């Protein structure tokens, strides 16, 4: 099969633990995702307006509606996320699974790129999120959610269950808008270190004193580009010091048949060269799998999404 990544890019990923790739998603894919989310936000905003929580929004664009809603205390994050939450799950917990997002997750160029790193049997891992980050100076003082404010230093393997510790996996951070140092792009500490201990503090983060953050490298990327990194690559995001939102998706792929590290959430086969008939090609089936998971999990005891305890000695 033709390669999307060069041998030099693969070598950088293997030795440094990260890679920035431009022009992964074309403008049509980006426009479809933006249009899908615009319709979603319009519906959410109309509901909040009917409840008297926000003013009329006929004159507001997508970004203005997001900011007005956030300031009014209306939670658009979970209804816009492409996952169930890590906390308690109810029978009516909202989420978003639509055709444009599914087409993004299964974009051929995206899968070609991941195939160059993981091989031809790819599963869409259920650890996935949308990230719509407001300017830092507009955030509520008690805002701690990593998907809304800046993200603390962590490793993706650490925020999953132990059964995924040997899984071959790649995280793909997709830029829907330009990500810059000013608006809070990702930063990494290069290399593939051991698993660092983590502490569930404000966010689940690498324990204090265990990471040399002076080695951090910021990774700006244009809209449509991607940052790829190894599940042991420490990473965080900078504060959004601009006057505009920053939009990205955080998705993952693993080798099919290996544990996802979050087995209580559904995954699907995104590509299979050996058995293409096993590939999921219907966004409705993808959505239905998450609806079934919500119905199954809502009445059950909460399942933690990671293995760390705040009373660990490294967290003292």
mmCIF file of C-alpha atoms in Angstrom:
data_model
loop_
_atom_site.group_PDB
_atom_site.id
_atom_site.type_symbol
_atom_site.label_atom_id
_atom_site.label_comp_id
_atom_site.label_asym_id
_atom_site.label_seq_id
_atom_site.Cartn_x
_atom_site.Cartn_y
_atom_site.Cartn_z
ATOM 1 C CA UNK A 1 0.000 0.000 0.000
ATOM 2 C CA UNK A 2 1.246 3.569 -0.677
ATOM 3 C CA UNK A 3 2.546 5.332 2.402
ATOM 4 C CA UNK A 4 1.285 8.690 3.660
ATOM 5 C CA UNK A 5 4.148 9.190 6.104
ATOM 6 C CA UNK A 6 7.782 9.307 5.048
ATOM 7 C CA UNK A 7 10.416 7.086 6.638
ATOM 8 C CA UNK A 8 11.795 10.210 8.329
ATOM 9 C CA UNK A 9 8.400 10.964 9.884
ATOM 10 C CA UNK A 10 8.013 7.403 11.123
ATOM 11 C CA UNK A 11 11.535 7.572 12.590
ATOM 12 C CA UNK A 12 10.698 10.805 14.407
ATOM 13 C CA UNK A 13 7.553 9.244 15.880
ATOM 14 C CA UNK A 14 9.486 6.143 16.952
ATOM 15 C CA UNK A 15 12.326 8.086 18.574
ATOM 16 C CA UNK A 16 10.662 11.272 19.832
ATOM 17 C CA UNK A 17 7.135 10.030 20.512
ATOM 18 C CA UNK A 18 5.294 12.663 18.489
ATOM 19 C CA UNK A 19 4.724 13.949 14.980
ATOM 20 C CA UNK A 20 2.981 16.978 13.449
ATOM 21 C CA UNK A 21 1.353 16.363 10.053
ATOM 22 C CA UNK A 22 -0.274 19.090 7.968
ATOM 23 C CA UNK A 23 -3.275 18.752 5.660
ATOM 24 C CA UNK A 24 -4.721 15.525 7.003
ATOM 25 C CA UNK A 25 -8.356 16.672 6.741
ATOM 26 C CA UNK A 26 -9.558 18.552 3.675
ATOM 27 C CA UNK A 27 -11.751 21.647 3.772
ATOM 28 C CA UNK A 28 -14.892 19.675 2.905
ATOM 29 C CA UNK A 29 -14.440 17.451 5.964
ATOM 30 C CA UNK A 30 -13.802 20.447 8.216
ATOM 31 C CA UNK A 31 -16.799 22.329 6.817
ATOM 32 C CA UNK A 32 -19.090 19.323 7.345
ATOM 33 C CA UNK A 33 -18.037 18.991 10.990
ATOM 34 C CA UNK A 34 -18.527 22.723 11.581
ATOM 35 C CA UNK A 35 -21.980 22.623 9.955
ATOM 36 C CA UNK A 36 -23.015 19.604 12.033
ATOM 37 C CA UNK A 37 -21.974 21.315 15.257
ATOM 38 C CA UNK A 38 -23.670 24.555 14.241
ATOM 39 C CA UNK A 39 -26.985 22.740 13.913
ATOM 40 C CA UNK A 40 -26.381 21.034 17.267
ATOM 41 C CA UNK A 41 -25.582 24.297 19.060
ATOM 42 C CA UNK A 42 -28.560 26.067 17.489
ATOM 43 C CA UNK A 43 -30.810 23.365 18.921
ATOM 44 C CA UNK A 44 -29.193 23.514 22.353
ATOM 45 C CA UNK A 45 -29.313 27.303 22.430
ATOM 46 C CA UNK A 46 -32.992 27.363 21.448
ATOM 47 C CA UNK A 47 -33.750 25.061 24.364
ATOM 48 C CA UNK A 48 -31.865 27.237 26.829
ATOM 49 C CA UNK A 49 -33.565 30.330 25.459
ATOM 50 C CA UNK A 50 -36.962 28.697 25.937
ATOM 51 C CA UNK A 51 -35.985 28.078 29.556
ATOM 52 C CA UNK A 52 -35.022 31.737 29.998
ATOM 53 C CA UNK A 53 -31.366 30.962 30.600
ATOM 54 C CA UNK A 54 -29.905 32.819 27.604
ATOM 55 C CA UNK A 55 -31.064 35.832 25.561
ATOM 56 C CA UNK A 56 -32.347 35.548 21.974
ATOM 57 C CA UNK A 57 -29.544 34.381 19.727
ATOM 58 C CA UNK A 58 -30.684 35.267 16.216
ATOM 59 C CA UNK A 59 -27.839 37.785 15.859
ATOM 60 C CA UNK A 60 -25.149 35.516 17.351
ATOM 61 C CA UNK A 61 -22.737 33.299 15.440
ATOM 62 C CA UNK A 62 -21.517 29.872 16.590
ATOM 63 C CA UNK A 63 -18.688 31.212 18.746
ATOM 64 C CA UNK A 64 -20.803 33.940 20.313
ATOM 65 C CA UNK A 65 -23.475 31.399 21.242
ATOM 66 C CA UNK A 66 -20.849 29.197 22.858
ATOM 67 C CA UNK A 67 -19.534 32.066 24.956
ATOM 68 C CA UNK A 68 -22.950 33.428 25.950
ATOM 69 C CA UNK A 69 -24.032 29.916 26.942
ATOM 70 C CA UNK A 70 -20.875 29.293 28.943
ATOM 71 C CA UNK A 71 -21.223 32.566 30.830
ATOM 72 C CA UNK A 72 -24.838 31.679 31.602
ATOM 73 C CA UNK A 73 -23.783 28.342 33.089
ATOM 74 C CA UNK A 74 -25.256 26.222 30.293
ATOM 75 C CA UNK A 75 -23.232 23.054 29.722
ATOM 76 C CA UNK A 76 -22.599 22.600 26.029
ATOM 77 C CA UNK A 77 -19.558 20.373 26.516
ATOM 78 C CA UNK A 78 -21.209 17.044 27.328
ATOM 79 C CA UNK A 79 -23.975 17.393 24.689
ATOM 80 C CA UNK A 80 -21.220 18.107 22.139
ATOM 81 C CA UNK A 81 -18.766 15.428 23.269
ATOM 82 C CA UNK A 82 -18.205 12.216 21.324
ATOM 83 C CA UNK A 83 -18.041 10.075 24.452
ATOM 84 C CA UNK A 84 -19.893 9.282 27.618
ATOM 85 C CA UNK A 85 -18.415 11.083 30.641
ATOM 86 C CA UNK A 86 -15.802 9.676 32.944
ATOM 87 C CA UNK A 87 -18.068 10.378 35.908
ATOM 88 C CA UNK A 88 -21.580 9.229 36.634
ATOM 89 C CA UNK A 89 -23.705 8.171 33.661
ATOM 90 C CA UNK A 90 -27.470 8.625 33.559
ATOM 91 C CA UNK A 91 -30.010 7.173 31.171
ATOM 92 C CA UNK A 92 -30.343 10.588 29.532
ATOM 93 C CA UNK A 93 -26.691 11.704 29.588
ATOM 94 C CA UNK A 94 -26.278 13.612 26.309
ATOM 95 C CA UNK A 95 -23.545 13.138 23.717
ATOM 96 C CA UNK A 96 -23.073 13.758 20.009
ATOM 97 C CA UNK A 97 -22.630 11.104 17.330
ATOM 98 C CA UNK A 98 -23.310 12.329 13.801
ATOM 99 C CA UNK A 99 -22.357 11.491 10.214
ATOM 100 C CA UNK A 100 -19.824 14.307 9.797
ATOM 101 C CA UNK A 101 -17.877 13.304 12.917
ATOM 102 C CA UNK A 102 -18.002 9.633 11.871
ATOM 103 C CA UNK A 103 -16.679 10.549 8.420
ATOM 104 C CA UNK A 104 -13.870 12.467 10.130
ATOM 105 C CA UNK A 105 -12.948 9.475 12.309
ATOM 106 C CA UNK A 106 -12.868 7.189 9.266
ATOM 107 C CA UNK A 107 -11.266 9.662 6.845
ATOM 108 C CA UNK A 108 -9.058 7.652 4.453
ATOM 109 C CA UNK A 109 -6.044 9.989 4.749
ATOM 110 C CA UNK A 110 -6.297 9.845 8.520
ATOM 111 C CA UNK A 111 -6.433 6.046 8.479
ATOM 112 C CA UNK A 112 -3.579 5.852 5.957
ATOM 113 C CA UNK A 113 -1.422 7.873 8.344
ATOM 114 C CA UNK A 114 -2.259 5.715 11.359
ATOM 115 C CA UNK A 115 -1.776 2.548 9.312
ATOM 116 C CA UNK A 116 1.795 3.644 8.601
ATOM 117 C CA UNK A 117 2.407 3.528 12.359
ATOM 118 C CA UNK A 118 0.235 0.670 13.600
ATOM 119 C CA UNK A 119 -0.371 -1.578 10.621
ATOM 120 C CA UNK A 120 -3.486 -2.447 8.587
ATOM 121 C CA UNK A 121 -5.868 -3.627 11.333
ATOM 122 C CA UNK A 122 -7.194 -0.524 13.067
ATOM 123 C CA UNK A 123 -9.834 -0.081 15.752
ATOM 124 C CA UNK A 124 -11.308 3.311 16.613
ATOM 125 C CA UNK A 125 -10.582 3.511 20.333
ATOM 126 C CA UNK A 126 -13.431 4.802 22.539
ATOM 127 C CA UNK A 127 -11.213 7.286 24.417
ATOM 128 C CA UNK A 128 -12.193 10.297 22.320
ATOM 129 C CA UNK A 129 -13.321 13.861 22.964
ATOM 130 C CA UNK A 130 -14.176 17.181 21.402
ATOM 131 C CA UNK A 131 -12.263 20.150 22.791
ATOM 132 C CA UNK A 132 -13.745 23.622 22.446
ATOM 133 C CA UNK A 133 -11.542 25.858 24.577
ATOM 134 C CA UNK A 134 -12.699 29.415 25.375
ATOM 135 C CA UNK A 135 -10.258 32.252 25.991
ATOM 136 C CA UNK A 136 -8.704 31.772 29.426
ATOM 137 C CA UNK A 137 -9.915 35.145 30.689
ATOM 138 C CA UNK A 138 -13.555 34.111 30.110
ATOM 139 C CA UNK A 139 -13.374 30.893 32.136
ATOM 140 C CA UNK A 140 -15.226 30.498 35.411
ATOM 141 C CA UNK A 141 -12.844 30.489 38.352
ATOM 142 C CA UNK A 142 -13.828 26.935 39.280
ATOM 143 C CA UNK A 143 -13.497 25.503 35.736
ATOM 144 C CA UNK A 144 -11.394 22.333 35.967
ATOM 145 C CA UNK A 145 -12.532 20.242 32.979
ATOM 146 C CA UNK A 146 -9.559 19.382 30.776
ATOM 147 C CA UNK A 147 -11.752 19.563 27.693
ATOM 148 C CA UNK A 148 -12.619 23.216 28.388
ATOM 149 C CA UNK A 149 -9.632 24.720 30.211
ATOM 150 C CA UNK A 150 -5.916 24.000 29.780
ATOM 151 C CA UNK A 151 -4.915 20.360 30.193
ATOM 152 C CA UNK A 152 -2.438 19.285 32.853
ATOM 153 C CA UNK A 153 0.588 17.107 32.056
ATOM 154 C CA UNK A 154 -0.389 13.479 31.608
ATOM 155 C CA UNK A 155 0.147 10.352 29.514
ATOM 156 C CA UNK A 156 -2.704 8.787 27.577
ATOM 157 C CA UNK A 157 -1.810 5.272 28.693
ATOM 158 C CA UNK A 158 -2.184 6.456 32.274
ATOM 159 C CA UNK A 159 -5.758 7.691 31.883
ATOM 160 C CA UNK A 160 -6.969 4.262 30.822
ATOM 161 C CA UNK A 161 -7.211 0.874 32.523
ATOM 162 C CA UNK A 162 -4.202 -1.378 33.058
ATOM 163 C CA UNK A 163 -5.438 -3.928 30.532
ATOM 164 C CA UNK A 164 -4.448 -1.460 27.800
ATOM 165 C CA UNK A 165 -0.877 -0.996 29.000
ATOM 166 C CA UNK A 166 0.571 -3.238 26.268
ATOM 167 C CA UNK A 167 -1.827 -2.147 23.551
ATOM 168 C CA UNK A 168 -0.305 -0.652 20.415
ATOM 169 C CA UNK A 169 -2.062 2.697 20.190
ATOM 170 C CA UNK A 170 -1.700 6.133 18.620
ATOM 171 C CA UNK A 171 -3.392 9.345 19.741
ATOM 172 C CA UNK A 172 -4.410 11.711 16.947
ATOM 173 C CA UNK A 173 -5.145 15.307 17.927
ATOM 174 C CA UNK A 174 -7.045 16.900 15.051
ATOM 175 C CA UNK A 175 -7.064 20.691 14.658
ATOM 176 C CA UNK A 176 -10.416 22.060 13.480
ATOM 177 C CA UNK A 177 -9.188 25.629 13.948
ATOM 178 C CA UNK A 178 -5.565 26.778 13.872
ATOM 179 C CA UNK A 179 -3.761 25.824 17.086
ATOM 180 C CA UNK A 180 -1.089 28.326 18.103
ATOM 181 C CA UNK A 181 1.059 28.984 21.139
ATOM 182 C CA UNK A 182 -1.182 31.959 21.892
ATOM 183 C CA UNK A 183 -4.460 30.036 21.787
ATOM 184 C CA UNK A 184 -3.268 26.998 23.715
ATOM 185 C CA UNK A 185 -1.738 24.414 21.385
ATOM 186 C CA UNK A 186 -0.401 21.110 22.656
ATOM 187 C CA UNK A 187 3.056 20.738 24.128
ATOM 188 C CA UNK A 188 4.993 17.500 24.659
ATOM 189 C CA UNK A 189 8.102 16.274 26.402
ATOM 190 C CA UNK A 190 9.811 14.254 23.634
ATOM 191 C CA UNK A 191 10.820 10.635 24.002
ATOM 192 C CA UNK A 192 9.129 7.482 25.212
ATOM 193 C CA UNK A 193 9.661 7.368 28.962
ATOM 194 C CA UNK A 194 8.315 4.873 31.428
ATOM 195 C CA UNK A 195 4.866 5.258 32.833
ATOM 196 C CA UNK A 196 4.889 8.115 35.323
ATOM 197 C CA UNK A 197 2.745 7.993 38.459
ATOM 198 C CA UNK A 198 -0.366 10.152 38.206
ATOM 199 C CA UNK A 199 -2.538 11.863 40.800
ATOM 200 C CA UNK A 200 -6.266 12.607 40.562
ATOM 201 C CA UNK A 201 -6.029 16.225 41.661
ATOM 202 C CA UNK A 202 -7.762 19.034 39.748
ATOM 203 C CA UNK A 203 -7.293 16.783 36.732
ATOM 204 C CA UNK A 204 -5.584 13.408 36.506
ATOM 205 C CA UNK A 205 -1.985 14.548 36.053
ATOM 206 C CA UNK A 206 1.608 13.344 36.370
ATOM 207 C CA UNK A 207 2.626 13.472 40.022
ATOM 208 C CA UNK A 208 4.562 16.592 41.049
ATOM 209 C CA UNK A 209 8.327 16.430 40.585
ATOM 210 C CA UNK A 210 8.354 13.462 38.189
ATOM 211 C CA UNK A 211 8.583 15.283 34.850
ATOM 212 C CA UNK A 212 11.178 17.720 33.485
ATOM 213 C CA UNK A 213 8.814 20.283 31.981
ATOM 214 C CA UNK A 214 11.732 22.458 30.918
ATOM 215 C CA UNK A 215 12.096 20.061 27.971
ATOM 216 C CA UNK A 216 8.581 20.840 26.720
ATOM 217 C CA UNK A 217 8.120 21.491 22.998
ATOM 218 C CA UNK A 218 5.030 23.423 21.798
ATOM 219 C CA UNK A 219 3.312 21.992 18.702
ATOM 220 C CA UNK A 220 1.356 24.591 16.721
ATOM 221 C CA UNK A 221 -0.619 23.162 13.792
ATOM 222 C CA UNK A 222 -2.936 24.605 11.149
ATOM 223 C CA UNK A 223 -6.619 23.675 10.836
ATOM 224 C CA UNK A 224 -6.882 20.292 9.140
ATOM 225 C CA UNK A 225 -3.532 19.172 10.511
ATOM 226 C CA UNK A 226 -2.842 16.628 13.215
ATOM 227 C CA UNK A 227 -0.520 15.953 16.112
ATOM 228 C CA UNK A 228 0.200 12.260 16.641
ATOM 229 C CA UNK A 229 1.783 10.907 19.775
ATOM 230 C CA UNK A 230 2.683 7.686 21.516
ATOM 231 C CA UNK A 231 0.538 6.746 24.548
ATOM 232 C CA UNK A 232 3.546 7.252 26.850
ATOM 233 C CA UNK A 233 4.441 10.705 25.524
ATOM 234 C CA UNK A 234 3.798 13.281 28.279
ATOM 235 C CA UNK A 235 1.708 16.138 26.968
ATOM 236 C CA UNK A 236 -0.402 19.085 28.089
ATOM 237 C CA UNK A 237 -1.998 22.121 26.526
ATOM 238 C CA UNK A 238 -1.062 25.733 27.025
ATOM 239 C CA UNK A 239 -3.563 28.317 28.272
ATOM 240 C CA UNK A 240 -5.695 29.939 25.588
ATOM 241 C CA UNK A 241 -4.434 33.520 25.833
ATOM 242 C CA UNK A 242 -6.152 34.640 22.632
ATOM 243 C CA UNK A 243 -9.552 36.286 22.307
ATOM 244 C CA UNK A 244 -11.090 33.348 20.399
ATOM 245 C CA UNK A 245 -12.022 29.689 20.939
ATOM 246 C CA UNK A 246 -9.645 26.890 19.961
ATOM 247 C CA UNK A 247 -11.294 23.749 18.512
ATOM 248 C CA UNK A 248 -9.860 20.257 18.218
ATOM 249 C CA UNK A 249 -10.758 16.589 18.538
ATOM 250 C CA UNK A 250 -8.742 14.082 20.549
ATOM 251 C CA UNK A 251 -9.118 10.574 19.103
ATOM 252 C CA UNK A 252 -7.212 7.295 19.292
ATOM 253 C CA UNK A 253 -6.660 4.131 17.321
ATOM 254 C CA UNK A 254 -5.317 0.783 18.445
ATOM 255 C CA UNK A 255 -4.460 -2.516 16.814
ATOM 256 C CA UNK A 256 -7.657 -4.524 16.433
ATOM 257 C CA UNK A 257 -8.035 -7.322 18.961
ATOM 258 C CA UNK A 258 -5.974 -5.603 21.650
ATOM 259 C CA UNK A 259 -7.660 -4.109 24.759
ATOM 260 C CA UNK A 260 -8.756 -0.502 24.354
ATOM 261 C CA UNK A 261 -8.054 0.468 27.967
ATOM 262 C CA UNK A 262 -11.682 1.486 28.415
ATOM 263 C CA UNK A 263 -13.523 -1.717 27.633
ATOM 264 C CA UNK A 264 -16.859 -0.613 29.072
ATOM 265 C CA UNK A 265 -17.152 1.899 26.201
ATOM 266 C CA UNK A 266 -17.727 0.715 22.606
ATOM 267 C CA UNK A 267 -15.106 0.644 19.859
ATOM 268 C CA UNK A 268 -15.352 -0.277 16.186
ATOM 269 C CA UNK A 269 -13.158 -1.567 13.386
ATOM 270 C CA UNK A 270 -12.159 1.467 11.332
ATOM 271 C CA UNK A 271 -9.960 -0.380 8.822
ATOM 272 C CA UNK A 272 -9.163 -3.988 8.076
ATOM 273 C CA UNK A 273 -7.079 -5.036 5.100
ATOM 274 C CA UNK A 274 -7.588 -8.720 5.953
ATOM 275 C CA UNK A 275 -11.352 -8.591 6.589
ATOM 276 C CA UNK A 276 -12.834 -5.392 5.142
ATOM 277 C CA UNK A 277 -16.346 -6.685 5.750
ATOM 278 C CA UNK A 278 -15.743 -6.131 9.493
ATOM 279 C CA UNK A 279 -15.275 -2.380 9.046
ATOM 280 C CA UNK A 280 -18.006 -0.172 10.470
ATOM 281 C CA UNK A 281 -19.329 2.064 7.698
ATOM 282 C CA UNK A 282 -22.640 3.239 9.164
ATOM 283 C CA UNK A 283 -22.608 6.193 11.564
ATOM 284 C CA UNK A 284 -26.007 5.120 12.858
ATOM 285 C CA UNK A 285 -24.567 1.836 14.105
ATOM 286 C CA UNK A 286 -21.739 3.748 15.793
ATOM 287 C CA UNK A 287 -24.273 5.983 17.529
ATOM 288 C CA UNK A 288 -26.443 3.002 18.497
ATOM 289 C CA UNK A 289 -23.475 1.269 20.145
ATOM 290 C CA UNK A 290 -22.987 4.252 22.461
ATOM 291 C CA UNK A 291 -26.694 4.481 23.189
ATOM 292 C CA UNK A 292 -26.626 0.804 24.171
ATOM 293 C CA UNK A 293 -23.599 1.395 26.383
ATOM 294 C CA UNK A 294 -25.371 4.286 28.113
ATOM 295 C CA UNK A 295 -28.440 2.145 28.771
ATOM 296 C CA UNK A 296 -26.250 -0.657 30.140
ATOM 297 C CA UNK A 297 -24.014 1.516 32.323
ATOM 298 C CA UNK A 298 -26.553 3.994 33.748
ATOM 299 C CA UNK A 299 -28.081 1.643 36.358
ATOM 300 C CA UNK A 300 -24.753 0.026 37.285
ATOM 301 C CA UNK A 301 -22.126 1.176 39.815
ATOM 302 C CA UNK A 302 -19.748 3.761 38.384
ATOM 303 C CA UNK A 303 -16.648 2.364 36.661
ATOM 304 C CA UNK A 304 -13.564 4.585 37.198
ATOM 305 C CA UNK A 305 -11.747 5.432 33.965
ATOM 306 C CA UNK A 306 -8.205 5.230 35.410
ATOM 307 C CA UNK A 307 -6.257 3.384 38.099
ATOM 308 C CA UNK A 308 -4.872 6.208 40.282
ATOM 309 C CA UNK A 309 -5.682 6.983 43.915
ATOM 310 C CA UNK A 310 -5.354 10.379 45.573
ATOM 311 C CA UNK A 311 -3.994 8.764 48.753
ATOM 312 C CA UNK A 312 -0.913 7.409 46.960
ATOM 313 C CA UNK A 313 2.349 8.529 48.642
ATOM 314 C CA UNK A 314 3.466 10.312 45.412
ATOM 315 C CA UNK A 315 0.349 12.486 45.616
ATOM 316 C CA UNK A 316 0.971 13.720 49.148
#
